Coordinates of C-alpha atoms in Angstrom, one line a residue:
Chain Z
M1 CA 101.4 158.2 117.2
T2 CA 99.4 160.8 115.4
S3 CA 96.5 159.3 113.6
T4 CA 95.3 162.3 111.6
F5 CA 96.0 162.4 107.9
I6 CA 94.3 163.9 105.0
S7 CA 92.0 161.6 103.1
R8 CA 89.7 162.7 100.2
S9 CA 87.8 161.2 97.4
L10 CA 89.6 162.1 94.2
P11 CA 87.5 165.0 92.8
L12 CA 85.7 164.8 89.5
T13 CA 87.8 167.5 88.1
L14 CA 90.9 165.4 88.7
A15 CA 89.1 162.4 87.3
A16 CA 88.2 164.4 84.2
L17 CA 91.8 165.6 84.0
L18 CA 93.0 162.0 84.2
G19 CA 90.4 160.9 81.7
V20 CA 88.5 158.6 84.0
I21 CA 84.9 158.4 85.0
F22 CA 83.8 157.6 88.6
S23 CA 80.8 155.4 89.2
F24 CA 77.7 156.8 91.0
I25 CA 76.5 155.5 94.3
S26 CA 73.4 153.9 92.8
E27 CA 75.6 151.8 90.6
V28 CA 77.6 150.7 93.7
S29 CA 74.5 149.6 95.5
A30 CA 73.4 147.6 92.5
Q31 CA 76.6 145.6 92.3
T32 CA 76.5 145.1 96.1
D33 CA 73.3 143.2 95.9
I34 CA 74.6 140.9 93.2
F35 CA 77.7 140.1 95.2
V36 CA 76.3 139.6 98.6
R37 CA 73.3 137.5 97.5
G38 CA 75.5 135.3 95.3
S39 CA 76.7 131.8 95.9
G40 CA 79.2 133.0 98.5
K41 CA 82.1 132.6 96.2
K42 CA 85.1 134.8 96.9
Y43 CA 85.8 137.7 94.6
P44 CA 89.2 137.3 92.9
I45 CA 91.2 140.5 93.3
A46 CA 94.7 141.5 92.3
L47 CA 96.9 144.0 94.3
P48 CA 100.1 144.8 92.4
Q49 CA 102.9 147.0 93.7
L50 CA 102.1 150.6 93.4
C51 CA 103.8 153.0 90.9
R52 CA 106.5 154.8 92.8
E53 CA 106.8 158.3 91.2
S54 CA 109.3 159.6 93.7
G55 CA 110.8 158.9 97.2
D56 CA 111.5 155.4 98.6
T57 CA 109.3 154.9 101.7
G58 CA 108.7 151.2 100.9
G59 CA 104.9 152.0 100.8
N60 CA 104.8 150.9 97.1
R61 CA 105.1 147.3 98.5
T62 CA 103.8 147.5 102.1
I63 CA 100.5 149.3 101.3
P64 CA 99.1 146.9 98.7
A65 CA 100.4 144.0 100.9
R66 CA 98.4 145.3 103.9
I67 CA 95.3 145.8 101.8
A68 CA 95.7 142.3 100.4
R69 CA 95.9 140.9 103.9
N70 CA 92.9 142.9 105.1
L71 CA 90.8 141.8 102.1
S72 CA 91.8 138.2 102.6
V73 CA 91.0 138.3 106.3
S74 CA 87.5 139.8 105.5
G75 CA 86.6 136.5 103.9
Y76 CA 84.9 138.1 100.9
F77 CA 88.0 138.1 98.6
E78 CA 90.5 135.7 97.1
V79 CA 93.7 137.6 96.7
L80 CA 95.5 136.4 93.6
N81 CA 99.1 135.3 93.9
P82 CA 101.5 138.1 92.7
N83 CA 103.6 135.5 90.9
A84 CA 100.8 135.1 88.4
Y85 CA 100.7 138.8 87.5
I86 CA 101.7 139.5 83.9
E87 CA 102.3 143.3 84.3
T88 CA 105.8 144.3 85.5
P89 CA 105.6 145.0 89.3
G90 CA 105.3 148.7 90.1
K91 CA 104.8 149.7 86.5
C92 CA 103.8 153.3 86.0
H93 CA 101.4 154.5 83.3
S94 CA 100.5 157.9 81.8
S95 CA 97.1 157.8 83.7
P96 CA 95.5 155.5 86.2
S97 CA 93.4 153.7 83.6
A98 CA 96.1 153.5 81.0
F99 CA 97.0 149.8 81.6
A100 CA 95.9 146.7 79.8
Y101 CA 92.8 145.2 81.4
S102 CA 93.6 142.0 79.5
D103 CA 96.7 141.5 81.7
W104 CA 94.3 141.2 84.6
S105 CA 91.3 139.5 83.1
V106 CA 93.4 136.7 81.7
I107 CA 94.6 135.7 85.2
G108 CA 91.0 135.7 86.5
A109 CA 91.0 139.0 88.4
E110 CA 87.6 140.6 88.7
G111 CA 88.8 143.4 91.0
L112 CA 92.1 145.3 90.8
V113 CA 93.6 147.8 93.2
R114 CA 96.3 150.0 91.7
G115 CA 97.9 153.2 93.0
V116 CA 100.6 155.8 92.7
I117 CA 102.8 156.9 95.7
R118 CA 105.2 159.8 95.9
G119 CA 107.0 161.8 98.5
D120 CA 109.3 160.9 101.4
D121 CA 108.9 159.7 105.1
D122 CA 107.7 163.1 106.2
E123 CA 105.1 163.6 103.5
T124 CA 103.6 160.8 101.4
I125 CA 100.9 161.4 98.8
L126 CA 99.1 158.3 97.9
Q127 CA 96.4 157.7 95.2
L128 CA 94.6 154.4 95.3
Y129 CA 92.1 153.1 92.7
L130 CA 89.7 150.2 92.5
F131 CA 88.9 148.8 89.1
D132 CA 86.2 146.5 87.9
V133 CA 88.2 144.4 85.5
Q134 CA 85.2 142.7 83.8
R135 CA 83.5 146.0 83.0
Q136 CA 86.9 147.7 82.4
K137 CA 85.9 150.5 84.7
L138 CA 87.4 152.6 87.4
V139 CA 84.9 152.4 90.3
L140 CA 86.7 154.1 93.3
G141 CA 89.5 156.6 93.7
K142 CA 91.0 158.0 97.0
E143 CA 93.9 160.3 97.8
Y144 CA 95.7 160.3 101.1
E145 CA 98.4 162.6 102.5
G146 CA 100.4 161.9 105.6
D147 CA 103.8 160.7 106.9
S148 CA 105.1 157.2 106.3
S149 CA 104.1 156.1 109.8
Q150 CA 100.5 156.4 108.6
H151 CA 100.8 154.0 105.6
N152 CA 99.0 151.3 107.5
L153 CA 96.2 153.6 108.4
M154 CA 95.8 154.7 104.7
A155 CA 95.8 151.0 103.7
D156 CA 93.2 150.2 106.3
R157 CA 91.1 153.1 105.3
F158 CA 91.1 152.1 101.6
S159 CA 90.4 148.5 102.6
N160 CA 87.3 149.7 104.4
E161 CA 86.2 151.6 101.2
V162 CA 86.7 148.5 99.1
L163 CA 84.6 146.5 101.5
K164 CA 81.9 149.2 101.3
F165 CA 81.9 149.0 97.6
F166 CA 81.4 145.2 97.5
T167 CA 79.2 144.6 100.5
G168 CA 77.4 147.9 101.0
T169 CA 79.0 148.3 104.5
A170 CA 82.4 149.8 105.3
G171 CA 85.0 147.5 106.7
V172 CA 86.4 147.8 110.3
F173 CA 90.2 147.7 109.5
G174 CA 92.1 150.0 111.8
S175 CA 89.9 149.4 114.8
S176 CA 91.1 147.6 117.8
I177 CA 89.9 144.8 120.2
V178 CA 90.6 145.0 123.9
Y179 CA 90.2 141.8 126.0
T180 CA 91.3 140.2 129.2
S181 CA 94.0 137.5 129.4
R182 CA 95.6 135.6 132.3
V183 CA 99.2 136.6 133.3
G184 CA 100.2 134.1 135.9
R185 CA 97.4 134.2 138.5
F186 CA 96.5 137.7 137.5
K187 CA 94.3 139.0 134.7
E188 CA 95.2 142.0 132.7
L189 CA 93.8 144.0 129.7
F190 CA 95.3 143.5 126.2
I191 CA 94.8 145.2 122.9
M192 CA 95.1 143.9 119.3
D193 CA 94.2 144.7 115.7
V194 CA 91.1 143.2 114.2
D195 CA 93.0 140.4 112.5
G196 CA 94.6 139.3 115.9
S197 CA 98.0 140.9 115.2
G198 CA 99.8 143.5 117.2
I199 CA 98.9 142.2 120.6
R200 CA 100.2 144.3 123.5
Q201 CA 99.4 144.5 127.2
L202 CA 97.5 147.6 128.4
T203 CA 97.4 147.2 132.1
D204 CA 99.9 145.9 134.6
E205 CA 97.9 145.9 137.8
R206 CA 99.0 142.5 139.0
G207 CA 95.4 141.9 140.0
L208 CA 92.0 140.9 138.6
T209 CA 91.1 143.2 135.7
I210 CA 87.9 142.4 133.9
A211 CA 84.9 143.5 131.8
P212 CA 86.5 146.1 129.5
A213 CA 84.2 148.4 127.4
F214 CA 85.4 150.9 124.8
H215 CA 84.5 154.6 124.9
P216 CA 82.7 155.5 121.7
D217 CA 85.7 157.7 120.7
G218 CA 88.1 154.8 121.1
S219 CA 90.5 156.7 123.4
Q220 CA 89.5 155.0 126.7
V221 CA 88.4 151.7 128.1
L222 CA 86.1 151.4 131.1
Y223 CA 86.9 148.3 133.2
T224 CA 86.4 146.6 136.6
S225 CA 89.3 146.0 138.9
Y226 CA 89.9 144.6 142.4
Q227 CA 92.7 147.2 143.2
R228 CA 90.6 148.4 146.2
R229 CA 89.6 144.9 147.5
V230 CA 86.1 145.0 146.0
P231 CA 85.3 145.4 142.3
E232 CA 85.3 149.1 141.3
L233 CA 85.2 150.9 138.0
F234 CA 88.3 152.3 136.4
V235 CA 89.1 154.1 133.1
H236 CA 92.3 153.4 131.2
D237 CA 93.4 156.1 128.6
I238 CA 95.0 154.1 125.8
L239 CA 97.2 156.8 124.3
R240 CA 98.4 158.4 127.6
R241 CA 98.6 155.0 129.3
R242 CA 97.0 156.4 132.4
T243 CA 94.4 154.8 134.7
R244 CA 92.0 156.6 137.0
I245 CA 89.4 155.2 139.4
L246 CA 85.7 156.2 139.1
T247 CA 84.0 154.5 142.0
N248 CA 84.8 153.8 145.6
G249 CA 82.9 152.2 148.6
K250 CA 81.7 148.9 149.9
E251 CA 79.4 148.3 146.9
L252 CA 80.6 146.1 144.1
E253 CA 80.5 147.8 140.7
I254 CA 80.3 145.1 138.1
G255 CA 81.1 146.0 134.5
G256 CA 79.6 148.9 132.6
S257 CA 79.2 150.6 129.3
F258 CA 79.4 154.2 127.9
S259 CA 76.4 155.9 126.4
P260 CA 76.5 156.3 122.6
D261 CA 77.3 160.0 123.1
G262 CA 80.1 159.1 125.6
R263 CA 78.7 161.4 128.3
S264 CA 77.2 158.8 130.7
L265 CA 77.8 155.3 131.8
L266 CA 75.7 152.4 133.0
T267 CA 76.9 149.9 135.5
A268 CA 75.6 147.2 137.9
V269 CA 76.0 148.0 141.5
S270 CA 75.8 145.0 143.8
L271 CA 75.2 145.2 147.6
G272 CA 73.7 142.6 149.8
K273 CA 71.6 140.2 147.8
Q274 CA 70.6 142.5 144.9
S275 CA 72.3 144.1 141.9
N276 CA 70.8 147.2 140.3
I277 CA 71.5 149.0 137.0
V278 CA 72.7 152.5 137.8
L279 CA 73.2 155.5 135.6
M280 CA 76.4 157.4 136.3
K281 CA 78.2 160.5 135.0
V282 CA 81.5 159.5 133.3
D283 CA 83.3 160.6 136.5
G284 CA 81.5 157.8 138.4
T285 CA 79.0 160.0 140.2
P286 CA 75.7 158.1 140.5
V287 CA 72.8 159.8 138.8
R288 CA 69.9 157.4 139.4
K289 CA 69.0 153.7 139.7
L290 CA 67.2 152.4 136.6
T291 CA 66.3 149.1 138.4
A292 CA 65.8 148.5 142.1
Q293 CA 63.9 145.2 142.6
Y294 CA 64.7 143.6 145.9
G295 CA 66.7 140.4 145.8
V296 CA 67.1 140.4 142.0
I297 CA 70.3 140.3 140.0
D298 CA 70.3 142.9 137.2
V299 CA 73.6 143.1 135.3
S300 CA 75.3 143.8 132.0
P301 CA 73.5 147.0 130.9
K302 CA 74.2 148.1 127.3
W303 CA 72.5 151.1 125.5
S304 CA 70.7 150.9 122.2
P305 CA 72.6 152.9 119.5
D306 CA 70.0 155.7 119.7
G307 CA 70.5 155.9 123.5
N308 CA 66.7 155.6 124.1
S309 CA 66.7 152.0 125.4
V310 CA 68.8 149.7 127.6
V311 CA 69.3 145.9 127.2
F312 CA 70.3 144.0 130.4
C313 CA 70.4 140.6 132.0
S314 CA 68.0 139.9 134.9
N315 CA 67.0 136.9 137.0
R316 CA 63.7 138.6 138.1
A317 CA 61.6 135.7 136.7
G318 CA 63.9 132.9 138.0
G319 CA 66.9 132.1 135.8
P320 CA 68.7 134.9 134.1
Q321 CA 67.1 136.2 130.8
I322 CA 67.6 139.2 128.6
Y323 CA 65.3 142.3 128.9
V324 CA 65.0 145.7 127.2
M325 CA 63.7 148.8 129.0
S326 CA 63.6 152.5 128.2
S327 CA 66.7 154.5 129.2
D328 CA 64.8 155.9 132.2
G329 CA 64.2 152.4 133.5
G330 CA 60.5 152.1 132.4
S331 CA 58.6 149.3 130.7
P332 CA 61.0 146.3 130.9
R333 CA 60.1 143.4 128.5
R334 CA 61.9 140.1 127.9
V335 CA 63.9 139.6 124.7
S336 CA 65.3 136.1 125.0
F337 CA 62.8 133.4 124.0
V338 CA 65.0 130.5 122.7
G339 CA 63.9 127.7 125.1
S340 CA 66.9 128.2 127.5
S341 CA 66.6 128.8 131.2
Y342 CA 69.9 130.7 131.3
C343 CA 70.6 133.7 129.0
T344 CA 73.2 136.4 129.7
S345 CA 75.6 138.9 128.2
P346 CA 73.5 141.1 125.9
D347 CA 74.9 143.6 123.3
W348 CA 72.9 145.8 121.0
S349 CA 74.0 146.0 117.4
P350 CA 75.2 149.4 116.2
T351 CA 72.5 149.2 113.5
G352 CA 69.9 148.9 116.2
Q353 CA 68.2 146.0 114.5
R354 CA 69.4 143.0 116.6
I355 CA 70.6 142.1 120.1
A356 CA 73.3 139.4 120.6
F357 CA 73.3 137.3 123.8
V358 CA 74.5 134.0 125.2
C359 CA 72.3 131.1 126.3
R360 CA 72.9 127.7 127.8
A361 CA 72.1 125.3 124.9
D362 CA 73.5 122.2 123.2
G363 CA 75.6 121.2 126.2
G364 CA 77.4 124.5 126.4
Y365 CA 76.9 128.2 126.1
Q366 CA 75.9 129.4 122.6
L367 CA 75.6 132.7 120.8
F368 CA 72.1 133.9 119.7
T369 CA 70.7 137.1 118.2
A370 CA 67.1 138.3 118.1
R371 CA 65.3 141.5 117.2
P372 CA 64.9 144.0 120.1
D373 CA 61.2 142.8 120.5
G374 CA 62.4 139.2 120.9
T375 CA 61.2 138.0 117.5
D376 CA 63.2 136.2 114.8
P377 CA 65.8 134.5 117.1
L378 CA 68.9 133.1 115.4
Q379 CA 71.4 130.6 116.9
L380 CA 75.0 131.4 115.7
T381 CA 77.0 128.7 117.4
S382 CA 76.2 125.1 118.5
S383 CA 79.2 123.5 120.1
K384 CA 81.7 124.2 122.9
N385 CA 81.3 127.3 125.0
N386 CA 80.9 130.7 123.4
E387 CA 80.5 133.8 125.5
D388 CA 80.8 137.6 125.9
P389 CA 79.5 138.7 122.4
E390 CA 80.1 142.3 121.2
W391 CA 79.2 143.7 117.8
S392 CA 81.7 145.1 115.4
P393 CA 81.4 148.8 114.8
N394 CA 79.7 148.2 111.4
G395 CA 77.3 145.6 112.9
K396 CA 78.4 142.9 110.5
E397 CA 80.3 140.7 112.8
I398 CA 80.4 139.7 116.5
V399 CA 83.6 139.2 118.5
F400 CA 83.3 136.7 121.4
A401 CA 85.3 134.3 123.6
T402 CA 85.2 130.6 122.6
T403 CA 86.6 127.3 123.8
Y404 CA 86.5 126.1 120.1
G405 CA 90.3 126.3 119.5
K406 CA 92.9 123.6 119.8
T407 CA 94.1 124.8 123.2
G408 CA 90.8 124.1 125.0
S409 CA 91.2 127.4 126.7
Y410 CA 89.0 130.5 126.0
N411 CA 90.2 132.4 122.9
I412 CA 88.9 135.4 121.0
A413 CA 87.0 134.7 117.8
V414 CA 84.9 136.6 115.3
I415 CA 81.7 135.4 113.4
R416 CA 79.5 137.1 110.9
E417 CA 75.9 138.0 111.9
D418 CA 74.5 135.1 109.9
G419 CA 76.7 132.6 111.7
T420 CA 79.3 132.1 108.8
G421 CA 82.9 133.3 108.6
F422 CA 84.1 132.0 112.0
R423 CA 87.7 132.7 112.7
L424 CA 89.9 132.6 115.7
L425 CA 91.9 135.8 116.5
T426 CA 93.9 134.4 119.4
E427 CA 95.1 130.8 120.1
S428 CA 96.5 130.9 123.6
R429 CA 96.2 128.9 126.8
T430 CA 95.6 132.0 128.9
D431 CA 91.8 132.3 128.8
D432 CA 91.4 135.3 126.5
A433 CA 87.9 136.6 127.2
D434 CA 85.5 139.6 127.5
P435 CA 86.4 141.3 124.2
T436 CA 85.3 144.8 123.4
W437 CA 85.5 146.2 119.9
G438 CA 86.6 149.9 119.4
P439 CA 85.4 152.3 116.7
V440 CA 87.0 152.6 113.3
P441 CA 89.4 155.6 113.4
G442 CA 88.2 158.5 111.4
S443 CA 84.8 157.1 110.7
Chain V
M1 CA 135.7 162.9 144.3
K2 CA 132.8 165.2 143.2
A3 CA 132.2 163.0 140.2
F4 CA 132.3 159.8 142.3
R5 CA 129.6 161.2 144.6
S6 CA 127.3 161.9 141.7
V7 CA 127.7 158.4 140.6
V8 CA 126.9 157.0 144.0
L9 CA 123.8 159.2 144.2
C10 CA 122.5 158.1 140.9
L11 CA 123.0 154.4 141.9
S12 CA 121.1 154.9 145.1
V13 CA 118.3 156.6 143.2
L14 CA 118.2 153.7 140.8
L15 CA 118.1 151.2 143.7
V16 CA 115.2 153.0 145.4
T17 CA 113.3 153.2 142.1
A18 CA 113.9 149.5 141.5
C19 CA 112.7 148.6 145.0
T20 CA 109.5 150.7 144.5
C21 CA 108.7 148.8 141.3
K22 CA 109.3 145.4 142.8
T23 CA 107.4 145.6 146.0
R24 CA 104.1 147.0 144.8
P25 CA 102.5 146.9 148.2
Q26 CA 99.0 147.7 146.8
S27 CA 99.0 144.5 144.7
I28 CA 99.6 141.9 147.5
D29 CA 95.9 141.5 148.4
N30 CA 94.5 142.2 145.0
V31 CA 94.1 138.6 144.2
P32 CA 94.2 136.1 147.0
V33 CA 95.5 132.6 146.1
A34 CA 92.5 130.2 146.0
V35 CA 92.7 127.7 148.8
A36 CA 90.3 125.3 150.5
G37 CA 88.9 126.2 153.9
D38 CA 90.9 124.8 156.7
V39 CA 89.6 125.8 160.2
L40 CA 86.6 127.5 158.7
K41 CA 85.2 125.1 156.1
D42 CA 83.9 126.2 152.7
V43 CA 80.3 125.8 151.9
Y44 CA 79.0 124.7 148.5
F45 CA 76.1 125.8 146.3
E46 CA 74.0 124.4 143.5
F47 CA 74.2 125.8 140.0
D48 CA 72.8 129.4 139.7
K49 CA 71.7 129.2 143.3
S50 CA 72.6 131.3 146.4
E51 CA 70.3 129.5 148.8
L52 CA 72.0 127.5 151.6
T53 CA 71.7 123.7 151.4
A54 CA 71.1 121.6 154.6
S55 CA 74.7 120.6 154.4
A56 CA 75.9 124.2 154.0
K57 CA 73.9 125.2 157.1
A58 CA 75.5 122.3 159.1
T59 CA 79.0 123.5 158.1
L60 CA 78.1 127.1 159.0
Q61 CA 76.9 126.1 162.4
D62 CA 80.3 124.6 163.1
N63 CA 82.0 127.7 161.7
A64 CA 79.8 129.9 163.9
A65 CA 80.8 128.0 167.0
W66 CA 84.5 128.3 166.1
L67 CA 84.1 132.1 165.5
K68 CA 82.3 132.6 168.8
D69 CA 85.3 130.8 170.6
N70 CA 87.8 132.9 168.7
M71 CA 86.5 136.4 169.1
E72 CA 89.8 138.0 167.9
T73 CA 89.3 136.7 164.4
A74 CA 87.5 138.7 161.7
V75 CA 86.6 137.1 158.4
T76 CA 86.0 138.1 154.8
I77 CA 83.4 135.9 153.2
E78 CA 84.2 135.3 149.5
G79 CA 81.5 134.2 147.1
H80 CA 82.7 132.1 144.2
C81 CA 81.1 130.6 141.1
D82 CA 82.0 127.9 138.6
E83 CA 83.3 128.9 135.2
R84 CA 80.1 128.4 133.4
G85 CA 77.9 131.3 132.6
T86 CA 78.8 135.0 132.3
R87 CA 81.4 136.8 134.3
E88 CA 79.3 139.8 135.3
Y89 CA 76.3 137.7 136.3
N90 CA 78.5 135.3 138.2
L91 CA 80.1 138.3 140.1
A92 CA 76.6 139.3 141.3
L93 CA 75.7 135.6 142.0
G94 CA 78.9 135.2 144.1
Q95 CA 78.0 138.3 146.1
R96 CA 74.6 136.8 146.8
R97 CA 76.2 133.6 148.0
A98 CA 78.5 135.6 150.3
Q99 CA 75.6 137.6 151.6
S100 CA 73.6 134.4 152.3
V101 CA 76.4 133.1 154.4
Y102 CA 76.8 136.5 156.1
D103 CA 73.1 136.6 157.0
Y104 CA 73.0 133.1 158.3
L105 CA 76.1 133.6 160.5
R106 CA 74.6 136.8 161.8
G107 CA 71.5 134.9 162.7
L108 CA 73.6 132.5 164.7
G109 CA 75.1 135.4 166.7
V110 CA 78.3 136.2 164.9
G111 CA 78.8 140.0 165.1
E112 CA 78.4 142.0 161.9
A113 CA 81.5 144.0 162.7
R114 CA 83.6 140.8 162.3
M115 CA 82.4 139.9 158.9
S116 CA 82.7 141.5 155.4
T117 CA 81.8 140.1 152.0
V118 CA 83.3 140.1 148.5
S119 CA 82.7 138.2 145.3
Y120 CA 85.3 136.9 142.9
G121 CA 82.7 135.4 140.5
E122 CA 84.3 132.8 138.4
D123 CA 87.8 134.3 138.5
Q124 CA 89.3 132.4 141.5
P125 CA 88.5 128.7 140.9
L126 CA 89.7 126.3 143.5
D127 CA 89.8 123.5 141.0
P128 CA 90.8 124.6 137.5
G129 CA 89.2 121.6 135.8
H130 CA 86.4 121.8 133.3
N131 CA 84.1 119.1 134.6
E132 CA 81.2 118.8 137.1
A133 CA 83.6 117.6 139.9
A134 CA 85.6 120.8 139.5
W135 CA 82.5 123.0 139.1
S136 CA 80.9 121.8 142.3
M137 CA 84.1 122.6 144.2
N138 CA 84.2 126.1 142.8
R139 CA 80.6 127.1 143.6
R140 CA 81.5 128.0 147.1
A141 CA 81.8 130.5 149.9
H142 CA 85.2 130.7 151.4
F143 CA 86.4 132.3 154.7
R144 CA 89.5 134.4 154.7
M145 CA 90.6 135.0 158.2
Q146 CA 92.1 138.3 159.5
M147 CA 93.7 137.5 162.9
G148 CA 94.1 139.9 165.7
Q149 CA 91.3 142.2 165.0

């Protein structure tokens, strides 16, 4: 599948030609604040069928339907029932704004996504617009060109723009989540869309395959496997469906993460009674140890987004706790101060402002976040077991494994950074765990 | 006749391919089935601990005696954890448990060349239950015997 297509903001000249005025960024930000700090009500939005100027790719129906599903999943919108729409489905007008706002305000819509599609399966030209119905104003316009296999990508891209307009942060539709799941007595890697759909198996090792971590460009996943008797690091190329081994030897390599520039990786190398954080080239060649304290377990290293610091889990002071050090291994300091004797699994937000981790609390394992200096701790979950947190690429949500579902088994779930918006992505009995969230394509 | 031969050749190629796919020799030892220790007894650990308890040491003394009487047997010492806590931390903890057992047996005179260690962390529970009884069974070191070495 090719994932490149042309995407552009509709230029002002075109806007002028069409007789519409685009809002400025400052205005966008102002509306954002009102919405996000509001009472938490969902924004009613309508997504009618697109005007089909030529061709018959089906995109006039499928594209608004996918945007509708995306916006609904985001939790910020109430997508109005198309049966309530007054305007004839797919109606075309002389210009994007030449419709009756009253047709939409009367059914309670505050937002409206309209569009025009033309062309065939080989070349689709798609124009999508977001209108503020109350202010009777066009606020966002985008044009996309590509073949019909890219309709979902176009819909995801525009969904992310709509999210950015309303919340100030672009959405993450089009990105993928990789996780582990039991297949019989084996454990394999699986991949799915951010709404839990499109699940497919990535590896077929018939072994124990654990601790996946996305490369920053989304093309590869680093993981740990027992193919060679002891845990070693492997890389799986998602598009080419190829796997290669990075490490070999009697040491155990336990998990790892790529640097933000994708040129290095950090892993935990365990031998004897200690486990050290080791910097490696992406081909698995060791560069240097960042920690080397005798008899201490140091695991789960993750970079800060600027690459200058590393967060990790260590039992150097007794039970496991979360620490931050500089990327050369210097000046470690503790981050987790939440009254728990057992904290593990750190992950640094892509905004750099918070670190997520897991602590034993409330009779289980709970998600927490704190600033990188350990201040302002926040507990996000308070029942069952919740583990393996990883931030979404926009830093707004956290994906994790939870026993909260009906099956009692671990499943993959998402929660917002403030602890609201919990939703299960999988509902299996196969212990879905260890999720890693890939980048948004084209972002 | 020529056409027939081609068909037979294709069929045999298919058969070879099918066999290759099914046997997967490299996968047989990837994930041992979790079993309780039989001749060599499992030893158990406290939560988040890799130190040997008095009971574990007593078990290991019996195991060491058996190993000295059966010099042809080599063992892999597997470290395991219960499901609670984090996979990566538990993998390192399981390795420490295996190493504690290795060090103790070496002190009792079992040759280093006959022992190796590996950790399965929380991924090979003996008891799949989600309660303290299951967890205490799963925080263990297990001996996998390799005969005739």
